[in-house]
PDB file of C-alpha atoms in Angstrom:
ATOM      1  CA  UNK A   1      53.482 147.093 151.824  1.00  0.00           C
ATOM      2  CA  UNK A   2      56.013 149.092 149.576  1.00  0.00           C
ATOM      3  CA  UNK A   3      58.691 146.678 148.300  1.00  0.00           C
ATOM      4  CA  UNK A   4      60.349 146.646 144.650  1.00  0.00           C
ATOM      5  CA  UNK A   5      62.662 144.318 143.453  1.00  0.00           C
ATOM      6  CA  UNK A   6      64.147 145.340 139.779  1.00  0.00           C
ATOM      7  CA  UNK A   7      67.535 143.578 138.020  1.00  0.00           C
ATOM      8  CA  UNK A   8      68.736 145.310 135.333  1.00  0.00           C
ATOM      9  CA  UNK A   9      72.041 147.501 134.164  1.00  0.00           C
ATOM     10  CA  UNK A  10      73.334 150.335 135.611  1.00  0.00           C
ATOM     11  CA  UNK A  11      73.265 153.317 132.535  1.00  0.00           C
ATOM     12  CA  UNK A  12      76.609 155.600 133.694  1.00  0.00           C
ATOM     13  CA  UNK A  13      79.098 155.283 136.710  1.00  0.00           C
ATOM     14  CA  UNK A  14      77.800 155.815 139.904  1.00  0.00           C
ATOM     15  CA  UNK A  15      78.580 159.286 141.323  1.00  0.00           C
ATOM     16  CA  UNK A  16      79.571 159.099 144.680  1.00  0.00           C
ATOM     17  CA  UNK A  17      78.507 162.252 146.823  1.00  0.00           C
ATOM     18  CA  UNK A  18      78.821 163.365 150.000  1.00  0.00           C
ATOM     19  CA  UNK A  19      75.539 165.587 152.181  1.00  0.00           C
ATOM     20  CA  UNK A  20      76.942 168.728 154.247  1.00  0.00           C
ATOM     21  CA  UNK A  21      76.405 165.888 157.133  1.00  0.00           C
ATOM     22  CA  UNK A  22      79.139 163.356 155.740  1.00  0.00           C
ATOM     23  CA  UNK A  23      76.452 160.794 154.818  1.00  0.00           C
ATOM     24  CA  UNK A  24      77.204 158.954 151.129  1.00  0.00           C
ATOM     25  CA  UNK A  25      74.447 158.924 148.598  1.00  0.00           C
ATOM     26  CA  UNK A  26      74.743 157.688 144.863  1.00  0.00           C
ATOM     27  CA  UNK A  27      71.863 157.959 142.345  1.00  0.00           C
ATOM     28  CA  UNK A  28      72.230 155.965 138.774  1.00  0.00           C
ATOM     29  CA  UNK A  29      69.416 155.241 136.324  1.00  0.00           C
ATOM     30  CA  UNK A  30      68.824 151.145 136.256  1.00  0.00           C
ATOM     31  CA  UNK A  31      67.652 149.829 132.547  1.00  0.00           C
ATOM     32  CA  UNK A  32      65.002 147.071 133.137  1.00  0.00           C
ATOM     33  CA  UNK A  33      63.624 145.234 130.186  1.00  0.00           C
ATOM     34  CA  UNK A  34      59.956 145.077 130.365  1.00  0.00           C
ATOM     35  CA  UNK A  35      58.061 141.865 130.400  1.00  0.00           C
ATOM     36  CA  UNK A  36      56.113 142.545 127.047  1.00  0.00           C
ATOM     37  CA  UNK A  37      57.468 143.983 124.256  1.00  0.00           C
ATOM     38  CA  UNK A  38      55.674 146.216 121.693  1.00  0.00           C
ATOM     39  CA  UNK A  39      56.192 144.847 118.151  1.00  0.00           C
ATOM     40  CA  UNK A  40      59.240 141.968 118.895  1.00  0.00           C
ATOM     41  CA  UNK A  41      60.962 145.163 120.466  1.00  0.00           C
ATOM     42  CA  UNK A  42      62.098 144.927 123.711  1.00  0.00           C
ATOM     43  CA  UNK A  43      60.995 147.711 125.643  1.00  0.00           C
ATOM     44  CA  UNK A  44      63.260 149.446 128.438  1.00  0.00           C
ATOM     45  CA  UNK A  45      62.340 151.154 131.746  1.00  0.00           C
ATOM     46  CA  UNK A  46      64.716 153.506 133.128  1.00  0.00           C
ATOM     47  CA  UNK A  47      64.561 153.852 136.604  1.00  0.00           C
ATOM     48  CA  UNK A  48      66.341 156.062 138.728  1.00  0.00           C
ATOM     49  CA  UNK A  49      68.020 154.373 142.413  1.00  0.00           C
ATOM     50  CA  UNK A  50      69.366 155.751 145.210  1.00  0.00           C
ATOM     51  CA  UNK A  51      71.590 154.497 147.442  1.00  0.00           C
ATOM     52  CA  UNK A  52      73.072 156.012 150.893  1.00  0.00           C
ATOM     53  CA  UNK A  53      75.672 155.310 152.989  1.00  0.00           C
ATOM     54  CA  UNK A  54      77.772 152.246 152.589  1.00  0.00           C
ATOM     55  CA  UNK A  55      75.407 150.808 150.468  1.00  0.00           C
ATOM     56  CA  UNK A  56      76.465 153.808 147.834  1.00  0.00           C
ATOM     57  CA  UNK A  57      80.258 153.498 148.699  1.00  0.00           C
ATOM     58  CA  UNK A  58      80.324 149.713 147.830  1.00  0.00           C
ATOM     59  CA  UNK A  59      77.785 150.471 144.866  1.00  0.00           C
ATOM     60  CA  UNK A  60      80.579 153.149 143.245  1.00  0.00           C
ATOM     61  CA  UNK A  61      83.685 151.181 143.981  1.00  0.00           C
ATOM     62  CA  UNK A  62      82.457 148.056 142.512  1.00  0.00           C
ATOM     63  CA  UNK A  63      79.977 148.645 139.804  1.00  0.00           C
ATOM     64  CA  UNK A  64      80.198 150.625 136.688  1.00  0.00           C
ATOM     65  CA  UNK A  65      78.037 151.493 133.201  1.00  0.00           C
ATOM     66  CA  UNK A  66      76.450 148.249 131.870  1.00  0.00           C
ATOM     67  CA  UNK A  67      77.288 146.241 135.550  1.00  0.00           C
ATOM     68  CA  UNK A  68      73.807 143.850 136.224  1.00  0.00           C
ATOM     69  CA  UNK A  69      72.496 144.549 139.731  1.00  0.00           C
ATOM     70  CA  UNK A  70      69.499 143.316 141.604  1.00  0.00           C
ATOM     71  CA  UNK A  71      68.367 146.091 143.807  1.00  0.00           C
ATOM     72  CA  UNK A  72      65.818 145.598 146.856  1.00  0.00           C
ATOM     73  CA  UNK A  73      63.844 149.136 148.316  1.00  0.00           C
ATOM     74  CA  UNK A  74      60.780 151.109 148.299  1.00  0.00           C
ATOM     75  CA  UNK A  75      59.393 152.972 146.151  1.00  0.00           C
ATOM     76  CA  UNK A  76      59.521 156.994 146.591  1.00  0.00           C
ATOM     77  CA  UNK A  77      57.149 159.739 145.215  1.00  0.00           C
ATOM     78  CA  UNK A  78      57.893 163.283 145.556  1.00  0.00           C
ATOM     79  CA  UNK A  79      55.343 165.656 143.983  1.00  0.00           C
ATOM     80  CA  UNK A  80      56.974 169.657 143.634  1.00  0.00           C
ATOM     81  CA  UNK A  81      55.991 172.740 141.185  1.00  0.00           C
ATOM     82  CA  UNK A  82      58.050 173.511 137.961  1.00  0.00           C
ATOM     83  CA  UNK A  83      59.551 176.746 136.746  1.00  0.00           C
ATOM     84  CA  UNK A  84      56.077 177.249 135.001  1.00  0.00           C
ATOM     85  CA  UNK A  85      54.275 176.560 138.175  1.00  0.00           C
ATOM     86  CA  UNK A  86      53.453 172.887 136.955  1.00  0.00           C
ATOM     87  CA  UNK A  87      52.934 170.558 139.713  1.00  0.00           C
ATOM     88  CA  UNK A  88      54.918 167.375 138.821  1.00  0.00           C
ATOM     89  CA  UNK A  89      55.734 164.023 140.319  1.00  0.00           C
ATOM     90  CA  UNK A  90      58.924 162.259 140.838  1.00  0.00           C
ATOM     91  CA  UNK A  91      59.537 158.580 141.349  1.00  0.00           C
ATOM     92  CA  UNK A  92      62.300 156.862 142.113  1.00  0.00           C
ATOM     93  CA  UNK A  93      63.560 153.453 144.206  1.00  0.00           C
ATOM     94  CA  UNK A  94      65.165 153.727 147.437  1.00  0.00           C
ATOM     95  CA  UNK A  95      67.346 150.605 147.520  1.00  0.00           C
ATOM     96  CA  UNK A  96      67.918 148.649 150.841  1.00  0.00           C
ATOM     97  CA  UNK A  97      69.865 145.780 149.365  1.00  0.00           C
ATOM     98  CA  UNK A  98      71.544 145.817 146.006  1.00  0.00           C
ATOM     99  CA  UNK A  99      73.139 142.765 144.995  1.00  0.00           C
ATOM    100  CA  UNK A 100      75.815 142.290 142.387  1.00  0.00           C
ATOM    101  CA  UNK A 101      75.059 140.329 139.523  1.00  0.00           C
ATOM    102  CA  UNK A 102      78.328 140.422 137.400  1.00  0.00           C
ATOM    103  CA  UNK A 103      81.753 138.921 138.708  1.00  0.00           C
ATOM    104  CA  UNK A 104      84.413 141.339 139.014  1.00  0.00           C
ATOM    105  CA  UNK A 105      87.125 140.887 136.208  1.00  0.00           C
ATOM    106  CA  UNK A 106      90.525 139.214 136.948  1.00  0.00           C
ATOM    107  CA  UNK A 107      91.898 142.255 136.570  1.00  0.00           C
ATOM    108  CA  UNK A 108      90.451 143.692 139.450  1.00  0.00           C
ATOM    109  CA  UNK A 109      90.541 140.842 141.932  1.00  0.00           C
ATOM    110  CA  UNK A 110      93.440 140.221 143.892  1.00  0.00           C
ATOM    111  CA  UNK A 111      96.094 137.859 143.461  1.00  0.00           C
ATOM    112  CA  UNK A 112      95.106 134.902 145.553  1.00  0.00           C
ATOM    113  CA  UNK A 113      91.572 135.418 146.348  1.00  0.00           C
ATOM    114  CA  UNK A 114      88.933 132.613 146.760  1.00  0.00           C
ATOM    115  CA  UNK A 115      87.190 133.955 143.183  1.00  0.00           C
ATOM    116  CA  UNK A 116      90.336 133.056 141.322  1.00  0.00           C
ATOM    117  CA  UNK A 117      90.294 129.250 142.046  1.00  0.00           C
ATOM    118  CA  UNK A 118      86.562 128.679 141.599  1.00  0.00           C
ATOM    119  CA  UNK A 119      85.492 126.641 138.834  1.00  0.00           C
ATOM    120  CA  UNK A 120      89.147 124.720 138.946  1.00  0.00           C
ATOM    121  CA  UNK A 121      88.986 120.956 139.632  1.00  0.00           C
ATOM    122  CA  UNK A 122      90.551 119.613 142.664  1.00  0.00           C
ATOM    123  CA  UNK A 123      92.299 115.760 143.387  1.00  0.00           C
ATOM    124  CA  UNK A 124      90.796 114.530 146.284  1.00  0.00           C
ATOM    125  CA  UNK A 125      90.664 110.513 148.552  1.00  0.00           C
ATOM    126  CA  UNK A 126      86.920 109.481 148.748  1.00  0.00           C
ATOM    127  CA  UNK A 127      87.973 108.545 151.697  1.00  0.00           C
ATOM    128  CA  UNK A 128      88.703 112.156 153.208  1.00  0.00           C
ATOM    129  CA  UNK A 129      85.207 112.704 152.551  1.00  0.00           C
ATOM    130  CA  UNK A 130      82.835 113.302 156.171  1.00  0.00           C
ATOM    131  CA  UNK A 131      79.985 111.270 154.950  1.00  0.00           C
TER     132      UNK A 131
END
């Protein structure tokens, strides 16, 4: 079974690209903390994610630098030769969900959407109640 599930921060803006084929792929290095720290100091991984299709469309147009994300995939090793003729290995998460962690600033919500009520308190009859 090859399933990873990180949350951490996303280090830059995503950079949307398009393949030759039309499909959308995004790649953006996630900071995760690591569970033990060396010394008191917390220790970071940074781990690089790609996303395709709409998965990397919704992942640019929503999330920027420092945006918390929980990302769901598999894990990906590619093993190529250097320059120098070094054979090296590169690793990296394929994500198949990501969820977003942070809410979306006022800002960018629009006037009148569900998000900008929640959290207000609301009159209501017991007696309206269903049960």
């Amino acid at each position: 079974m090859n399933k990873i599930i990180l949350i951490g921060r996303l280090t830059k803006d995503p950079d949307l690209r398009y393949t030759q084929s039309g499909h959308a792929v995004v790649n953006v290095p996630l900071a995760v903390d690591r569970r033990f720290a060396a010394q008191g100091q917390p220790d970071v991984d940074f781990i690089p994610i790609v996303a395709w299709k709409k998965l990397a469309e919704n992942l640019a147009q929503y999330m920027r630098k420092g945006s918390m994300v929980a990302v769901e995939g598999e894990l990906h090793l590619d093993s190529y030769e250097d320059k120098q003729g070094i054979k090296r290995l590169k690793a990296e998460v394929l994500a198949q969900n990501i969820k977003f962690l942070d809410s979306r600033s006022k800002e960018n919500r629009g006037a009148g959407s569900d998000q900008d009520a929640a959290g207000t308190e609301v009159d209501y009859d017991p007696d309206d109640l269903p049960f």
